[in-house]
PDB file of C-alpha atoms in Angstrom:
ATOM      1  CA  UNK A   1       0.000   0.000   0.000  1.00  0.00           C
ATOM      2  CA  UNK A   2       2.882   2.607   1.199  1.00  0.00           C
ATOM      3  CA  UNK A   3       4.138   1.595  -2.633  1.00  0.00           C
ATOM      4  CA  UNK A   4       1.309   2.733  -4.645  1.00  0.00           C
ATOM      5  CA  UNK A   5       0.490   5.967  -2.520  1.00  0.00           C
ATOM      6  CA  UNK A   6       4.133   6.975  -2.962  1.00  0.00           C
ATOM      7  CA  UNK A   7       3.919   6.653  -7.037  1.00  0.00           C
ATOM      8  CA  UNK A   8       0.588   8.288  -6.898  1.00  0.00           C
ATOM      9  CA  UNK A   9       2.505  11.274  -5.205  1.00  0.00           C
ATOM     10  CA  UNK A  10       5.719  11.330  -7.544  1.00  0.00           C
ATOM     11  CA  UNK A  11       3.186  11.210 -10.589  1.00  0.00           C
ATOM     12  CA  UNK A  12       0.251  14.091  -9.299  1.00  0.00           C
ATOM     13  CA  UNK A  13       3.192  15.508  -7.137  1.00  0.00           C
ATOM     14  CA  UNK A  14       4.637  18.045  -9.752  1.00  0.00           C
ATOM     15  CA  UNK A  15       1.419  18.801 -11.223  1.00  0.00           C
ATOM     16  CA  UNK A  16      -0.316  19.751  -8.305  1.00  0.00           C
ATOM     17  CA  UNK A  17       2.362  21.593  -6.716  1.00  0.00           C
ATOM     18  CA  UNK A  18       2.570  23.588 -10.222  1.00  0.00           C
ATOM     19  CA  UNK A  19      -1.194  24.164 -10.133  1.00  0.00           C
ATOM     20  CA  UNK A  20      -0.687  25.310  -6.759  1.00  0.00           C
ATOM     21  CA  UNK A  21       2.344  27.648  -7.135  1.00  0.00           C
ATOM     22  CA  UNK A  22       0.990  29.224 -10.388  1.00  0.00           C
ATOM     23  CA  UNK A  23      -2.932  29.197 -10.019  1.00  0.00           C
ATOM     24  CA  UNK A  24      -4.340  29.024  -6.821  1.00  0.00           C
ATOM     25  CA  UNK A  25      -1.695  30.990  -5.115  1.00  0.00           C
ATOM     26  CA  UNK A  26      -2.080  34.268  -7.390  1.00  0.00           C
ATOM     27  CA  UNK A  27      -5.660  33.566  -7.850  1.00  0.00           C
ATOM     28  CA  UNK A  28      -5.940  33.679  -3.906  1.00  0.00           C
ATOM     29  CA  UNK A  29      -3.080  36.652  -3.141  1.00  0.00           C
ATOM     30  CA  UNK A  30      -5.693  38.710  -5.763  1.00  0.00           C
ATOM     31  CA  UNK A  31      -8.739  38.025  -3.620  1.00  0.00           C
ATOM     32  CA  UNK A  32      -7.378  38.758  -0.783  1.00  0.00           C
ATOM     33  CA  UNK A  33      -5.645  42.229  -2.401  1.00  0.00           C
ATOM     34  CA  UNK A  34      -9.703  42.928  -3.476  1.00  0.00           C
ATOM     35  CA  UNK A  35     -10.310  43.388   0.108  1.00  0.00           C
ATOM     36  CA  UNK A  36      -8.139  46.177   0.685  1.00  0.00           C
ATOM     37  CA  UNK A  37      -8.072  49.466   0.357  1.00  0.00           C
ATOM     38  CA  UNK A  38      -6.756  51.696  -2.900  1.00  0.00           C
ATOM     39  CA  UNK A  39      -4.108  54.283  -2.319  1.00  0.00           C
ATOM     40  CA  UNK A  40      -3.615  57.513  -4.529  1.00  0.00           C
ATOM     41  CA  UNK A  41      -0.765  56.106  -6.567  1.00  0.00           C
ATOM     42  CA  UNK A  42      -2.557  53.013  -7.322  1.00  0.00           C
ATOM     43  CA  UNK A  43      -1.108  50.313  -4.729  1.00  0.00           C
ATOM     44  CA  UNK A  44      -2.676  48.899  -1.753  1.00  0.00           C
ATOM     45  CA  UNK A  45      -2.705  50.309   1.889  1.00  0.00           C
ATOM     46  CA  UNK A  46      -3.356  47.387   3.921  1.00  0.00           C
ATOM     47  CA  UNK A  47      -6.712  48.478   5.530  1.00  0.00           C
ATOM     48  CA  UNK A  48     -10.152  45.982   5.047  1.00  0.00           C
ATOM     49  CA  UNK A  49     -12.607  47.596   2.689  1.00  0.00           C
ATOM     50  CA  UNK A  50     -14.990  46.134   0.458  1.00  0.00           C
ATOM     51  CA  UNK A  51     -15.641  49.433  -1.709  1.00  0.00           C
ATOM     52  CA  UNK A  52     -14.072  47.851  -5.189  1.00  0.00           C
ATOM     53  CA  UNK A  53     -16.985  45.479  -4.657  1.00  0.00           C
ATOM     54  CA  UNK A  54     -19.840  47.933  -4.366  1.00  0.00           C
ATOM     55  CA  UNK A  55     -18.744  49.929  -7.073  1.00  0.00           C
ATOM     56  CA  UNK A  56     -19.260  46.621  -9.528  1.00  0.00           C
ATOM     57  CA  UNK A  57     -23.030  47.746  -9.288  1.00  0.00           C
ATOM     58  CA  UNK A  58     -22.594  51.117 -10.255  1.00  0.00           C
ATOM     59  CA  UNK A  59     -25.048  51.982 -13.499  1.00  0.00           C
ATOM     60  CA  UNK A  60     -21.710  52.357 -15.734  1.00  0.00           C
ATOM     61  CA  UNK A  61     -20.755  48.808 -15.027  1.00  0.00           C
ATOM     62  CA  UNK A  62     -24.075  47.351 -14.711  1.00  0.00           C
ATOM     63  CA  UNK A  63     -24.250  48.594 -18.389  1.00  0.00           C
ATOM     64  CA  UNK A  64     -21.046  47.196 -19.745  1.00  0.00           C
ATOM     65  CA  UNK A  65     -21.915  43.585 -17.705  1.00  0.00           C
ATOM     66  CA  UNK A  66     -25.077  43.572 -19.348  1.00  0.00           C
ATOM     67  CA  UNK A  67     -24.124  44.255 -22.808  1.00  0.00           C
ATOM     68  CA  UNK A  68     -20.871  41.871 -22.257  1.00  0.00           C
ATOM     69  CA  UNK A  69     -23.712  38.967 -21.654  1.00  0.00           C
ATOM     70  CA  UNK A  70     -25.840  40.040 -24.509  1.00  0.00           C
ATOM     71  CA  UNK A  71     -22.941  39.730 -26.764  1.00  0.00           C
ATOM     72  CA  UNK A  72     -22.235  35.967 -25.251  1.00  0.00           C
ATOM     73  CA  UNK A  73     -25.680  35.222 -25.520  1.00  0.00           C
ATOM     74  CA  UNK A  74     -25.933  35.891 -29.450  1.00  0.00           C
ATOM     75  CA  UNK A  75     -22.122  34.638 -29.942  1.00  0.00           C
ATOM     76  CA  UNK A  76     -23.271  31.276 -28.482  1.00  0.00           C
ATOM     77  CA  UNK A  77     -26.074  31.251 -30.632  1.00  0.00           C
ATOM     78  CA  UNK A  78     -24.843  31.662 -33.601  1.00  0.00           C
ATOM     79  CA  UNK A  79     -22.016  29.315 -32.835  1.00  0.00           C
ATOM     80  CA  UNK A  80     -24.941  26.518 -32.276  1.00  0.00           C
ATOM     81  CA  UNK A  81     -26.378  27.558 -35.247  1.00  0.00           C
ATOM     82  CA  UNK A  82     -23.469  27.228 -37.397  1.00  0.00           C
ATOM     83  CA  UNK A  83     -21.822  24.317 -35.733  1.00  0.00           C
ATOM     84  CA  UNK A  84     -24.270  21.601 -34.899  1.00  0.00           C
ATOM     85  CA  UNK A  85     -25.479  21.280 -38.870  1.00  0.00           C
ATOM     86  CA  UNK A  86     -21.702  21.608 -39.692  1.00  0.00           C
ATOM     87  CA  UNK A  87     -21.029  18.732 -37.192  1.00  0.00           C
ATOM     88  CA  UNK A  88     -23.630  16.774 -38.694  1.00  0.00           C
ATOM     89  CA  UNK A  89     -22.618  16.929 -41.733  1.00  0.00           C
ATOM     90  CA  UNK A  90     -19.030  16.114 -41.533  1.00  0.00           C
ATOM     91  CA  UNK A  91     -20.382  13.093 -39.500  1.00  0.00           C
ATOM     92  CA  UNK A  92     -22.773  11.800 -42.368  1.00  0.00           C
ATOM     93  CA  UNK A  93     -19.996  12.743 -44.961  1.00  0.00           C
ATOM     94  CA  UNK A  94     -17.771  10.270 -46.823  1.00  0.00           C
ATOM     95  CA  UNK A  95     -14.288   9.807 -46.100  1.00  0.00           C
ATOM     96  CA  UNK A  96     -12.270  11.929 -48.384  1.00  0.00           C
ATOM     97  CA  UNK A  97     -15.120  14.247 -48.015  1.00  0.00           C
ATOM     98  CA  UNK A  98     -15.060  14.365 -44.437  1.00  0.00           C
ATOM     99  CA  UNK A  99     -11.078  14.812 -44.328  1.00  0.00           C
ATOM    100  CA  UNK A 100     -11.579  18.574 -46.464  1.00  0.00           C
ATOM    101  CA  UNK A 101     -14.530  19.980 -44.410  1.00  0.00           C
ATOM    102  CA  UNK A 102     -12.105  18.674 -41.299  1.00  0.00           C
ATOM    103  CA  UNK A 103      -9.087  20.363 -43.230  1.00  0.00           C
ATOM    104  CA  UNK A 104     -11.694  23.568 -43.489  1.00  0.00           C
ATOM    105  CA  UNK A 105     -12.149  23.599 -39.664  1.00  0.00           C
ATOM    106  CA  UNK A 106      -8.387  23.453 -38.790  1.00  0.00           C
ATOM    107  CA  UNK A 107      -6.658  25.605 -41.593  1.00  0.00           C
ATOM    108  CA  UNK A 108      -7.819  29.354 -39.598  1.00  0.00           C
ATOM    109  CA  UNK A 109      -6.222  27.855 -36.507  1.00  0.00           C
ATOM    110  CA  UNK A 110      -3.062  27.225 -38.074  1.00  0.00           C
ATOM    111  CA  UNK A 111      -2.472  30.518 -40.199  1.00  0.00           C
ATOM    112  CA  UNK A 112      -1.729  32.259 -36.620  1.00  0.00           C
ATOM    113  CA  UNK A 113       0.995  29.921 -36.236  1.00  0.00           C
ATOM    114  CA  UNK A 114       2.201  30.455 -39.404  1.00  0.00           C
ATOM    115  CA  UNK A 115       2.246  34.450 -38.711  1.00  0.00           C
ATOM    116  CA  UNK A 116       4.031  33.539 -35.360  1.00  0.00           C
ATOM    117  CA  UNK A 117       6.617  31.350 -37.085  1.00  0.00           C
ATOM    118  CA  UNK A 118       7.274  33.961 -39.908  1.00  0.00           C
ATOM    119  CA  UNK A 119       7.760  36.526 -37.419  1.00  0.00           C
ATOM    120  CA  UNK A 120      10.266  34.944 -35.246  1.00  0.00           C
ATOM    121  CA  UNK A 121      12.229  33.988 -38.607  1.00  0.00           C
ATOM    122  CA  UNK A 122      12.761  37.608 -39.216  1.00  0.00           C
ATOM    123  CA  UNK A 123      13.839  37.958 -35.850  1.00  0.00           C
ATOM    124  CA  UNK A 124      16.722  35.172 -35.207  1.00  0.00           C
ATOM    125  CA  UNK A 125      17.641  35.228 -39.456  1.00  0.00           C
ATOM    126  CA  UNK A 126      21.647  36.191 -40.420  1.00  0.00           C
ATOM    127  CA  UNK A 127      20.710  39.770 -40.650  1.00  0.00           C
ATOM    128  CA  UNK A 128      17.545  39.888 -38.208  1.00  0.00           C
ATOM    129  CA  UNK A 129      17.312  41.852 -35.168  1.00  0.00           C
ATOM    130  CA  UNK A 130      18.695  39.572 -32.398  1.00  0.00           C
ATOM    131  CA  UNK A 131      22.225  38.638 -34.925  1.00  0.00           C
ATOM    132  CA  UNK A 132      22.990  42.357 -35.706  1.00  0.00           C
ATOM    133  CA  UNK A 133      22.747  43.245 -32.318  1.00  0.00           C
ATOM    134  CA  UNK A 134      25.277  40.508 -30.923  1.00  0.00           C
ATOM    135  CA  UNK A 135      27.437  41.766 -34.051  1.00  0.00           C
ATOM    136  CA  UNK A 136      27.242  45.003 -32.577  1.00  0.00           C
ATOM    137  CA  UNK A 137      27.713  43.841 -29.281  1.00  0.00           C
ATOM    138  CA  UNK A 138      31.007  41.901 -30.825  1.00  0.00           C
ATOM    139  CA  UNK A 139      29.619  38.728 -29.496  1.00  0.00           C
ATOM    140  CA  UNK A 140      27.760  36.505 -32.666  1.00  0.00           C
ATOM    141  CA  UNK A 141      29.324  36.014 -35.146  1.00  0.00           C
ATOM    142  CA  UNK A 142      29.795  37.942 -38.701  1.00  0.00           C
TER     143      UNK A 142
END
């Protein structure tokens, strides 16, 4: 038994203590910082106060939360509007069929990793921006 529990911890182990140090940490240090007080420059003063919270009801934000779910509302619709008769379609379709309208679906998602790829190219090339400044530098090479 002491076996199993001590592979269950050295597999979960660095996950959890990643989801830990990098997710519930800062998401509790900002709730806790949403409690305090706002000084003039923009920091915290370290004195209780729950007035960030009452003015999330103000009529200016009340507006903006209300249009924000108006705009999810009809985003959501439309997406279930366009995507379930896609979906059924490229289910009923025939193979090679069924391989473009997947190829249709994926291509968009791609292009901004073709952009990203592109732009680090012209970045780290011979005569890109990270090479001439090493050559300035004296460090890369010429």
């Amino acid at each position: 038994m002491k076996r199993k529990s001590s592979s269950v911890l050295t597999t979960v182990g660095p996950a959890a203590l990643w989801l830990i140090l990098f997710i519930a940490l800062p998401i509790l240090f900002v709730f806790v910082i949403s409690f305090l007080t706002q000084n003039i420059h923009g920091g915290v003063i370290f004195k209780p106060s729950i007035d960030g919270y009452q003015s999330i009801f103000s009529s200016a934000n009340v507006s903006v939360f209300t249009k924000s779910i108006a705009i999810a509302v009809i985003t959501t619709i439309i997406c279930i509007l366009l995507g379930y008769p896609f979906a059924a379609i490229l289910a009923r379709a025939k193979k090679s069929l069924k391989n473009v309208l997947q190829m249709s679906i994926m291509l968009p998602f791609w292009i901004n990793s073709l952009i990203l790829i592109s732009g680090w190219e012209i970045i780290l090339r011979d005569n890109g921006i990270i090479n001439s400044l090493l050559q300035w530098l004296q460090i890369g090479r010429a």
